[in-house]
XYZ file of C-alpha atoms in Angstrom:
719
model
C 60.250 52.340 154.586
C 62.766 55.293 154.590
C 60.180 58.089 154.473
C 56.666 57.609 154.814
C 54.096 58.392 152.085
C 52.590 61.545 154.127
C 56.013 63.349 153.698
C 56.068 62.595 149.873
C 52.880 64.451 149.093
C 54.146 67.542 148.152
C 56.712 65.827 145.828
C 53.749 63.940 144.350
C 51.709 67.054 143.984
C 54.509 69.065 142.141
C 55.709 66.215 140.034
C 52.113 65.600 138.656
C 51.786 69.231 137.977
C 54.997 69.194 136.221
C 54.117 66.231 134.027
C 50.638 67.579 133.217
C 51.886 71.149 131.968
C 55.281 69.476 130.201
C 54.229 66.431 128.702
C 53.639 68.072 125.017
C 56.988 69.955 125.549
C 60.069 69.317 124.075
C 62.976 68.207 126.404
C 65.871 70.074 126.091
C 68.328 68.192 128.522
C 68.119 65.311 130.911
C 70.869 64.039 133.035
C 71.465 61.732 135.667
C 74.503 62.401 138.034
C 75.780 60.493 140.490
C 78.741 61.358 143.073
C 80.364 58.974 145.438
C 82.654 60.435 148.162
C 84.763 58.495 150.453
C 86.823 60.080 153.241
C 88.953 58.514 155.851
C 91.259 60.188 158.409
C 92.938 58.710 161.482
C 95.891 59.495 163.737
C 97.980 57.384 166.322
C 96.209 58.758 169.220
C 92.647 58.776 167.892
C 90.144 56.666 166.275
C 89.781 56.345 162.539
C 87.127 58.182 161.023
C 85.489 56.762 157.746
C 82.458 58.468 155.691
C 80.661 56.956 152.474
C 78.357 59.841 150.805
C 76.314 58.854 147.894
C 74.631 61.770 145.861
C 72.000 61.237 143.320
C 70.558 64.067 141.303
C 68.147 64.000 138.196
C 68.540 66.925 135.662
C 71.095 69.605 134.396
C 72.279 71.622 137.066
C 70.612 69.359 138.150
C 67.410 70.464 136.389
C 65.103 68.859 134.065
C 64.104 71.989 131.597
C 61.035 72.087 129.483
C 60.206 74.947 127.325
C 56.831 74.610 125.754
C 56.851 77.982 124.055
C 58.708 81.282 124.048
C 57.304 82.507 127.042
C 56.899 79.752 129.289
C 59.947 77.721 131.074
C 59.371 74.692 133.456
C 62.145 73.156 135.373
C 62.259 70.210 137.789
C 64.751 68.317 140.021
C 64.961 65.449 142.381
C 68.235 64.956 144.737
C 69.263 62.012 147.147
C 72.070 61.956 149.667
C 72.955 59.127 151.775
C 75.669 59.537 154.193
C 77.459 56.575 156.237
C 79.986 57.653 158.794
C 82.292 55.454 161.087
C 84.036 57.163 163.939
C 85.930 55.008 166.038
C 83.419 52.422 167.472
C 80.126 54.921 166.770
C 78.507 54.348 163.580
C 76.091 56.930 161.999
C 73.758 57.069 158.777
C 71.574 59.510 157.419
C 69.564 60.070 154.337
C 68.175 63.117 152.617
C 65.837 63.510 149.526
C 64.933 66.962 147.835
C 62.598 67.387 145.115
C 62.100 70.585 143.365
C 59.735 72.137 140.619
C 58.871 75.645 138.999
C 58.204 77.550 136.283
C 58.436 80.937 134.708
C 56.125 82.903 132.425
C 57.364 86.074 130.766
C 55.781 88.097 128.523
C 55.588 91.994 127.585
C 53.253 92.562 130.408
C 54.285 90.544 133.335
C 56.410 88.010 134.665
C 55.274 84.998 136.992
C 57.221 82.657 138.577
C 56.485 79.628 140.841
C 58.974 77.477 142.927
C 58.654 74.743 145.343
C 60.801 72.184 147.041
C 60.670 69.831 150.176
C 63.526 68.397 152.000
C 63.413 65.179 154.236
C 66.525 64.037 156.185
C 66.349 61.207 158.522
C 69.070 59.082 160.636
C 69.073 55.371 161.386
C 68.592 56.342 165.142
C 65.151 57.995 164.177
C 66.082 61.682 164.367
C 65.131 63.661 161.320
C 64.129 67.025 159.945
C 61.603 68.142 157.123
C 61.030 71.342 155.719
C 58.700 72.330 152.981
C 58.608 75.638 151.257
C 57.017 77.322 147.972
C 56.462 80.742 146.771
C 55.153 82.679 143.874
C 55.991 86.162 142.424
C 54.183 88.484 139.887
C 55.821 91.544 138.556
C 54.881 93.959 135.579
C 56.932 94.200 132.921
C 56.313 97.868 132.298
C 59.373 99.892 132.331
C 58.354 103.226 130.858
C 58.264 106.484 132.552
C 55.345 107.847 134.487
C 54.023 104.080 134.633
C 54.131 102.338 138.005
C 55.780 98.871 138.272
C 54.052 96.561 140.424
C 55.155 93.738 142.620
C 53.508 90.981 144.321
C 54.593 87.724 146.391
C 53.278 84.905 148.568
C 54.968 81.979 149.999
C 55.018 79.458 152.608
C 57.627 77.609 154.644
C 57.180 74.539 157.182
C 60.049 73.204 159.020
C 59.927 70.056 161.624
C 62.496 68.196 163.261
C 62.800 65.472 166.102
C 62.387 61.886 166.367
C 60.266 60.797 163.661
C 59.516 64.103 162.114
C 56.342 64.545 164.288
C 55.741 67.884 165.532
C 56.595 71.120 163.310
C 59.186 73.626 164.709
C 57.853 76.764 162.564
C 55.465 77.364 160.104
C 55.278 80.831 158.453
C 53.417 82.488 155.726
C 54.707 85.428 153.904
C 53.064 88.053 151.463
C 54.190 91.070 149.885
C 52.856 93.823 147.649
C 54.784 96.849 146.103
C 55.076 99.405 143.745
C 57.838 101.389 142.129
C 56.849 104.474 140.385
C 59.508 106.901 138.296
C 57.741 110.428 138.026
C 61.114 111.729 136.251
C 61.837 114.304 139.380
C 61.468 111.913 141.896
C 61.186 108.106 142.342
C 58.471 106.641 144.856
C 58.476 103.125 146.126
C 56.003 101.470 148.502
C 56.111 97.935 149.914
C 53.666 95.985 152.279
C 54.763 92.703 154.050
C 52.967 90.522 156.064
C 54.445 87.578 157.690
C 52.771 85.177 159.898
C 54.538 82.584 162.162
C 52.993 79.523 164.166
C 53.139 80.491 167.920
C 55.168 83.638 167.074
C 54.389 87.196 166.435
C 52.526 88.269 163.190
C 54.665 91.280 161.590
C 52.910 93.687 159.501
C 55.127 96.502 158.037
C 54.629 99.618 155.410
C 57.492 101.073 154.025
C 57.722 104.196 151.732
C 60.625 105.596 150.258
C 61.049 109.018 148.252
C 64.313 109.791 146.099
C 65.473 112.633 143.929
C 68.681 113.842 142.376
C 69.924 116.235 140.017
C 72.774 117.965 138.453
C 73.285 121.619 137.349
C 75.896 124.061 135.742
C 77.522 121.643 133.480
C 77.742 118.908 136.502
C 79.381 121.291 138.870
C 77.000 120.726 141.524
C 75.010 117.504 141.880
C 72.817 116.555 144.974
C 70.802 113.196 146.274
C 68.089 113.463 148.665
C 65.891 110.521 149.944
C 63.604 110.189 152.687
C 62.245 106.816 153.897
C 59.606 105.778 156.692
C 58.793 102.618 158.143
C 55.969 101.417 160.354
C 56.200 97.935 161.763
C 53.798 96.531 163.742
C 54.073 92.936 165.731
C 51.175 91.097 167.534
C 50.418 87.914 168.984
C 47.415 86.083 167.958
C 45.595 84.580 170.892
C 47.269 86.572 173.692
C 50.457 87.334 175.156
C 54.106 85.466 175.260
C 54.404 84.713 178.853
C 57.709 85.624 180.291
C 59.034 86.517 177.028
C 59.789 84.332 173.863
C 62.705 83.884 171.255
C 61.688 85.225 168.153
C 63.915 85.261 164.975
C 65.444 88.533 164.025
C 66.123 87.916 160.483
C 67.934 90.004 158.171
C 67.659 92.964 160.539
C 70.588 91.923 162.608
C 74.130 92.377 160.998
C 76.689 89.304 161.901
C 80.247 88.858 160.470
C 82.392 85.808 160.656
C 86.119 86.319 161.020
C 88.438 85.004 159.425
C 86.267 84.303 156.283
C 87.647 82.299 153.260
C 90.095 84.876 152.520
C 93.229 84.814 154.952
C 93.337 87.723 157.280
C 96.419 89.213 158.791
C 96.148 90.440 162.342
C 98.532 92.760 164.108
C 100.072 91.772 167.262
C 97.894 93.637 169.891
C 94.349 94.591 168.244
C 92.020 92.280 166.227
C 89.317 93.928 164.303
C 86.593 92.264 162.450
C 87.889 92.840 158.787
C 85.609 94.795 156.239
C 82.997 95.397 158.915
C 82.958 99.270 159.497
C 79.786 98.985 160.932
C 81.073 97.837 164.217
C 80.559 101.032 166.258
C 82.421 99.614 169.008
C 86.393 99.420 170.310
C 89.094 97.189 168.867
C 88.756 93.757 170.357
C 92.071 93.079 171.952
C 93.232 89.584 170.874
C 95.628 89.145 173.935
C 92.524 88.512 176.204
C 91.819 85.139 174.190
C 93.218 81.960 175.243
C 94.331 81.068 171.988
C 96.478 82.833 169.168
C 94.878 85.585 166.786
C 95.403 83.049 163.809
C 93.445 80.343 165.174
C 90.278 82.488 166.677
C 87.252 82.584 165.440
C 84.930 85.775 165.948
C 81.133 86.217 165.123
C 80.076 89.738 165.646
C 76.444 90.551 166.327
C 75.131 94.155 165.751
C 71.647 94.157 166.426
C 69.200 97.259 165.473
C 68.532 99.644 168.286
C 65.098 98.072 168.675
C 66.003 94.594 169.371
C 67.054 92.767 172.402
C 69.150 89.823 171.669
C 68.135 86.646 173.897
C 69.795 84.006 172.131
C 72.283 82.985 169.118
C 72.135 79.539 166.851
C 75.107 78.646 164.997
C 74.968 75.787 162.269
C 78.002 73.950 161.290
C 78.782 71.616 158.740
C 79.145 68.147 160.250
C 80.139 66.312 157.207
C 83.574 67.668 157.522
C 83.728 66.829 161.031
C 81.205 65.383 163.082
C 82.557 67.041 166.171
C 82.657 70.424 164.872
C 81.920 73.346 167.172
C 82.611 71.124 170.254
C 85.326 73.833 171.663
C 84.987 76.407 174.050
C 83.087 79.606 173.481
C 83.235 83.017 175.114
C 80.905 85.584 174.844
C 82.010 89.411 175.129
C 79.556 92.376 175.221
C 80.343 95.973 174.238
C 80.189 98.368 177.270
C 79.626 102.131 176.091
C 80.450 103.214 179.721
C 83.855 102.058 179.102
C 84.248 101.988 175.619
C 85.518 98.395 175.849
C 84.670 94.922 175.727
C 83.716 92.911 178.649
C 83.722 89.108 178.983
C 80.377 88.160 180.261
C 80.101 84.407 179.443
C 83.521 82.561 179.861
C 82.986 79.053 178.322
C 79.253 79.865 177.813
C 76.851 77.144 177.926
C 75.659 75.888 174.719
C 73.032 73.262 173.978
C 72.798 70.800 171.010
C 69.627 71.507 169.202
C 69.993 69.396 166.291
C 72.265 66.968 164.798
C 71.363 64.838 161.458
C 75.140 63.934 160.501
C 75.012 66.779 158.243
C 74.179 69.872 159.987
C 75.039 70.497 163.650
C 73.143 73.400 165.231
C 74.251 74.896 168.608
C 72.440 77.366 170.739
C 73.987 79.828 172.878
C 71.850 81.894 175.476
C 72.518 85.482 176.125
C 72.645 85.864 180.201
C 69.379 87.757 181.509
C 71.220 90.449 183.181
C 72.706 91.509 179.688
C 69.638 91.263 177.681
C 69.230 94.905 176.839
C 68.309 96.753 173.707
C 71.157 97.785 171.259
C 73.841 95.540 172.592
C 76.559 94.413 170.560
C 78.389 91.048 171.186
C 81.251 88.793 170.008
C 81.011 85.117 170.319
C 84.900 83.982 170.473
C 86.324 80.624 170.102
C 89.239 78.880 168.837
C 89.119 76.656 165.759
C 85.327 75.362 165.812
C 86.536 71.952 164.388
C 88.111 69.060 166.673
C 89.903 68.315 163.404
C 91.652 71.459 162.869
C 88.775 73.054 160.497
C 88.165 76.979 159.907
C 85.246 79.084 160.274
C 84.188 78.122 156.601
C 82.387 75.093 158.443
C 80.058 77.894 159.781
C 77.164 77.946 157.420
C 74.580 79.920 159.233
C 74.195 82.252 162.241
C 70.550 82.996 163.301
C 69.752 85.659 166.139
C 66.925 85.498 168.306
C 65.436 88.772 170.282
C 63.119 88.746 173.338
C 59.598 89.329 172.761
C 57.020 89.876 175.840
C 53.428 90.996 175.714
C 51.033 91.024 173.026
C 52.116 93.575 170.738
C 54.364 96.278 169.847
C 54.943 98.891 167.190
C 58.384 99.995 165.513
C 58.648 103.273 163.768
C 61.855 103.986 161.602
C 62.762 107.155 159.919
C 65.675 107.884 157.698
C 66.981 110.726 155.856
C 69.952 110.767 153.475
C 71.226 114.145 151.870
C 74.519 114.491 149.744
C 76.074 117.426 147.886
C 78.982 117.060 145.388
C 80.766 120.146 144.097
C 83.354 120.609 141.655
C 85.099 123.976 141.808
C 87.656 123.392 139.189
C 89.431 120.472 137.225
C 91.713 119.832 140.394
C 89.440 120.836 143.199
C 86.099 119.196 144.483
C 84.199 118.452 147.468
C 81.482 116.577 149.191
C 79.161 116.788 151.888
C 76.795 114.265 153.469
C 74.040 114.044 156.207
C 72.155 110.848 157.251
C 69.460 110.738 160.214
C 68.079 107.532 161.354
C 65.314 107.454 164.157
C 63.956 104.481 165.889
C 60.991 104.209 168.128
C 59.620 101.089 169.941
C 56.207 101.180 171.718
C 54.961 98.114 173.644
C 51.590 97.462 174.348
C 52.103 97.638 178.177
C 54.729 100.546 177.943
C 57.261 101.354 180.272
C 60.833 100.307 180.353
C 60.798 98.503 177.047
C 59.807 101.650 175.165
C 62.685 103.321 173.490
C 63.574 106.272 171.320
C 66.737 106.610 169.503
C 68.247 109.091 167.043
C 71.528 108.761 165.077
C 73.055 111.645 163.183
C 75.885 111.357 160.893
C 77.639 114.264 158.941
C 80.613 113.939 156.837
C 82.748 116.394 154.697
C 85.443 115.774 152.309
C 87.621 118.118 150.065
C 90.076 116.731 147.483
C 92.673 118.792 145.714
C 94.841 117.396 142.863
C 97.458 120.544 141.914
C 99.759 118.270 140.059
C 98.941 114.941 138.050
C 101.532 113.278 140.309
C 99.973 114.796 143.566
C 96.775 114.336 145.101
C 95.407 115.398 148.703
C 91.967 115.125 150.568
C 90.814 116.199 153.942
C 87.708 114.523 155.554
C 85.763 114.436 158.742
C 82.866 113.022 160.137
C 80.848 113.466 163.143
C 78.494 110.445 164.671
C 76.060 111.214 167.319
C 73.608 108.714 168.830
C 71.267 109.971 171.282
C 69.050 108.056 173.976
C 67.179 110.276 176.487
C 68.431 109.209 180.083
C 70.987 107.401 178.905
C 75.064 107.587 178.342
C 75.354 108.768 174.637
C 77.804 108.036 172.037
C 79.549 110.960 170.174
C 82.556 109.781 167.713
C 84.509 112.295 165.697
C 86.924 111.483 162.837
C 89.395 113.498 160.858
C 91.599 112.138 157.951
C 94.200 113.472 155.884
C 95.512 111.627 152.853
C 98.347 112.774 150.608
C 99.156 110.458 147.469
C 102.253 111.023 145.381
C 104.092 109.485 142.395
C 107.208 111.183 142.025
C 108.597 108.877 139.646
C 106.624 106.369 136.969
C 107.854 103.618 138.980
C 107.231 104.737 142.607
C 104.076 105.623 144.566
C 104.034 107.070 147.928
C 100.949 107.509 150.370
C 101.125 109.626 153.527
C 98.041 109.619 156.081
C 97.002 111.091 159.421
C 93.771 110.301 161.109
C 92.438 111.469 164.562
C 89.824 109.478 166.358
C 87.791 110.834 169.170
C 84.951 109.502 171.215
C 82.727 111.165 173.673
C 80.333 110.394 176.407
C 77.437 112.849 176.593
C 74.984 112.637 179.836
C 72.015 114.521 179.713
C 70.981 115.327 183.445
C 67.714 116.966 184.370
C 67.952 120.525 184.961
C 71.789 120.852 183.809
C 73.270 121.349 180.643
C 74.871 118.472 178.537
C 78.179 117.163 179.836
C 80.797 116.201 177.393
C 83.220 113.964 178.510
C 85.888 112.517 176.276
C 86.692 108.842 176.650
C 89.011 107.970 173.798
C 91.529 109.960 171.546
C 93.871 107.998 169.044
C 96.227 109.870 166.616
C 97.733 107.780 163.851
C 100.454 108.530 161.208
C 101.034 106.082 158.294
C 103.171 106.017 155.270
C 103.453 103.336 152.411
C 104.762 102.900 149.214
C 105.822 100.715 146.154
C 108.755 101.086 144.017
C 110.090 99.097 141.044
C 113.982 99.807 141.966
C 115.351 97.712 139.045
C 113.669 95.787 136.485
C 114.189 92.515 138.529
C 113.796 94.008 142.133
C 110.832 95.685 143.517
C 109.992 96.629 147.098
C 106.943 97.808 149.250
C 106.778 99.139 152.629
C 104.231 100.558 155.430
C 104.900 102.250 158.448
C 102.598 103.740 161.379
C 102.766 105.496 164.729
C 99.853 105.728 166.955
C 99.400 107.729 169.953
C 96.274 107.107 172.224
C 94.659 108.359 175.358
C 91.784 106.863 177.301
C 89.714 108.003 180.041
C 88.308 105.685 182.705
C 85.839 107.500 184.840
C 85.907 106.330 188.456
C 82.748 105.590 190.297
C 81.405 108.622 192.497
C 84.635 110.813 191.542
C 84.572 113.872 189.390
C 87.560 113.100 187.438
C 88.852 109.548 185.824
C 91.949 107.935 185.068
C 93.888 108.484 181.990
C 95.616 105.494 180.238
C 98.127 106.444 177.655
C 99.356 104.292 174.874
C 101.877 104.370 172.068
C 102.553 102.055 169.152
C 104.933 101.842 166.240
C 104.774 99.066 163.564
C 106.320 98.627 160.063
C 106.823 96.306 157.506
C 109.382 95.752 154.401
C 109.021 93.452 151.379
C 111.834 92.849 148.778
C 111.261 90.535 145.674
C 113.931 89.977 143.500
C 114.255 87.686 140.266
C 117.800 86.309 140.777
C 117.984 84.066 137.573
C 115.397 82.884 134.762
C 113.478 80.768 137.047
C 114.781 81.651 140.508
C 112.866 84.443 142.773
C 113.693 85.612 146.111
C 111.470 87.522 148.597
C 112.460 89.137 151.901
C 109.590 90.087 154.331
C 110.607 91.998 157.514
C 108.033 93.168 160.271
C 108.430 95.193 163.314
C 105.821 96.015 166.193
C 106.069 97.963 169.626
C 103.585 99.015 171.872
C 103.671 100.770 175.368
C 100.597 100.921 177.563
C 101.040 102.662 180.838
C 104.687 102.087 180.673
C 104.707 98.459 180.023
C 106.177 97.702 176.611
C 105.603 95.022 174.169
C 107.639 94.651 171.026
C 108.415 92.134 168.299
C 110.256 91.939 165.196
C 110.678 89.174 162.542
C 112.201 88.368 158.979
C 111.419 85.798 156.503
C 113.521 85.075 153.376
C 111.982 82.679 150.775
C 113.423 81.355 147.598
C 111.351 79.865 144.566
C 112.835 77.583 141.780
C 111.319 76.049 139.183
C 113.478 73.568 137.738
C 111.048 72.600 134.790
C 107.269 72.569 134.267
C 106.837 69.358 136.259
C 109.139 70.242 139.356
C 108.600 73.268 141.669
C 111.087 73.811 144.882
C 110.099 76.717 147.509
C 112.092 77.098 150.675
C 111.947 79.726 153.510
C 113.797 80.704 156.623
C 111.924 82.610 159.375
C 113.655 84.206 162.626
C 112.284 86.488 165.316
C 115.222 89.012 166.081
C 113.185 91.031 168.505
C 111.039 90.063 171.667
C 110.275 86.498 172.911
C 108.738 85.048 169.374
C 108.356 81.783 168.063
C 111.471 79.542 167.564
C 113.488 79.856 164.228
C 111.770 77.556 161.679
C 113.024 76.446 158.253
C 110.933 74.715 155.738
C 111.195 73.190 152.288
C 108.578 72.234 149.954
C 108.717 70.357 146.540
C 106.213 69.865 144.048
C 105.920 67.649 141.213
C 103.574 67.018 138.423
C 103.866 63.464 137.293
C 101.229 63.390 135.118
C 99.708 66.218 132.960
C 97.432 65.125 129.981
C 93.912 66.246 128.806
C 92.549 63.343 130.988
C 95.038 62.682 133.624
C 96.643 64.790 136.277
C 98.937 63.579 139.339
C 100.828 65.902 141.564
C 102.800 65.077 144.740
C 103.942 67.525 147.271
C 106.300 67.153 150.210
C 107.049 69.713 152.927
C 109.749 69.687 155.601
C 109.551 72.157 158.480
C 112.352 72.409 160.954
C 111.491 74.135 164.021
C 110.800 73.425 167.728
C 108.907 70.517 166.389
C 109.809 68.763 163.048
C 106.752 68.163 160.720
C 107.121 66.477 157.537
C 104.037 66.064 154.965
C 103.428 63.957 152.016
C 100.301 64.599 149.734
C 99.117 63.579 146.553
C 96.322 65.127 144.159
C 95.019 63.359 141.085
C 92.058 63.200 138.823
C 91.440 61.167 135.789
C 88.782 61.750 133.436
C 87.814 58.179 132.124
C 85.078 59.133 129.549
C 82.901 62.309 128.976
C 80.511 61.162 131.829
C 83.206 59.441 134.235
C 85.665 61.098 136.459
C 87.863 60.010 139.323
C 89.319 62.593 141.820
C 91.787 61.701 144.747
C 93.449 63.625 147.185
C 95.461 62.267 150.020
C 98.120 63.265 152.838
C 100.320 61.795 155.632
C 101.692 63.922 158.415
C 104.868 63.059 160.098
C 105.093 64.861 163.675
C 104.424 64.535 167.291
C 101.255 62.807 166.404
C 101.229 60.896 162.953
C 98.052 61.414 160.949
C 96.710 60.727 157.718
C 93.633 61.484 155.605
C 92.127 60.389 152.217
C 89.284 61.548 149.969
C 88.050 59.858 146.996
C 85.388 61.288 144.638
C 83.753 59.251 141.804
C 81.433 61.257 139.319
C 79.192 59.559 136.636
C 76.781 61.445 134.522
C 74.278 59.886 132.189
């Protein structure tokens, strides 16, 4: 028997409740959907990989929806997945079943919702996992001034994994109560949450927030002010955790994965996590990695000041590649003393926690010597997939903290204040202040107690003297204060000027100064300010429509930096000077009705302590659409400065053989002439046999140093 009866009891209870409530109801939609997916890939130097996956789901979306009355909606669904894989001589099989049921009741007074599901996975080898969760919420629907809005929620979650699905891994209960109260002049919010975990600390938290805002004198002056306080206690039922234990941090830790689904363009010497301004640390030099920036994957971990990270677990999509995550991973830690990243775990040890053919979970232990509070980490690797995948195969990152003793109390305070002033139609300014305080007290006291204060102030003034000219000047000051430890002081100043001298042209000029200081508080002595970093950057960019068929865009920047490195036992330190220039020019021209060309040139140069590195490249591309069914693209790339990549010539031909309402068939041929010649042939097609039957296929063959192929077929049937 695939699944013992005792694991289907939650499903039976939900279905019985579903039938009892909904038998007299009107059935709005019932669908049975099936998806069969076949994948195969292979190469001259490796074994052939084959996979057959079967997915069945009952419902629309897939959900069975009943609506006995205007206010009540009930839905349910059942999903089943079976996966069979053959990787060389190794065969694997896994099955997953997921029943779901819930209902929603809404009227003028309140809204109630119940949702529950259970998921069971098992492989032929006996390994399996099971999870069951349900939650209920009740919210008042009164949306009137001076009338409080109430909120209540309760949920339970159980997760077990291992041979035979015997011992549970986690059992948790979550209770939440809250109220939002609009008093016209101010808004008050209060939330209480209690979370119980089996063999883990029980968390109780109280959160209070007061917010007010106003506008005066015809909106010439506006202000916002908010104050929030949170008290969180964590206690162990039945005694202390000996030696410390790993406790999930949850949403309180911020993580980022780079690159994400959107292509990210890296500079030649510095690699930042894109779109993550919350990283307070220094830029990460990609030159330290044993692989190119275009292939690396970075996972940034920025915990709260009251958390001490002990381990990180990464879950991969093993369906795309059973060997995902098998590459080497390096662990870097940010050191405030040097304002730089330090390699603390080359090829850090990873242990496989779980692999059912669908999800592969790896665990990375933080070295005990680096388990300090408020440490930022980077996990860096080349492509995590042995088949050349990307960071998209990472589906979850979970961080664990070290918890020792029997209890602790965390107090958090945050104050936000802002003022916006409009002096005239062309002149305005803004001021901002944010204060955050975190205090941690453990039952035993001592070294684990911390007290952190962070103060951020900012100011900005904007002036628009002419319709075609806008200028803004801003600055910010960030102070992180920890008594007895090296402190952080970051200052930033920016000047931006935007101009549109012509209707078809706009130019932007910017200047930015960044300063970082180390502030050491010594007993009996005044504060000592030591500058650790100073960076000045000038930039200019613009776009122009030169002719109706010719457009151009450009950007250039110049950076000058100084880094002070303090020598141990010395009053003065070493100064490291760096300079850098980079630029890019893009030209796009329409040469003929269906013929376009673009030219992209790049230049980069940096000097670090007299050692210079420079590079320059140019790429010319042509795009010719002969008809609606044929598209030809070609490009030539060369590096004219520095020791770059060999020149490359590429040609791509796309044809659309069939394009009807029911049938689509496309082919593509690409040829790349470089140090290694690579040719690729791919075919994509779909056939909609009827309203409920569709067939989708994708395949390709690569000719190169190693010949390889891949094939995917999807059959979709809905009843």
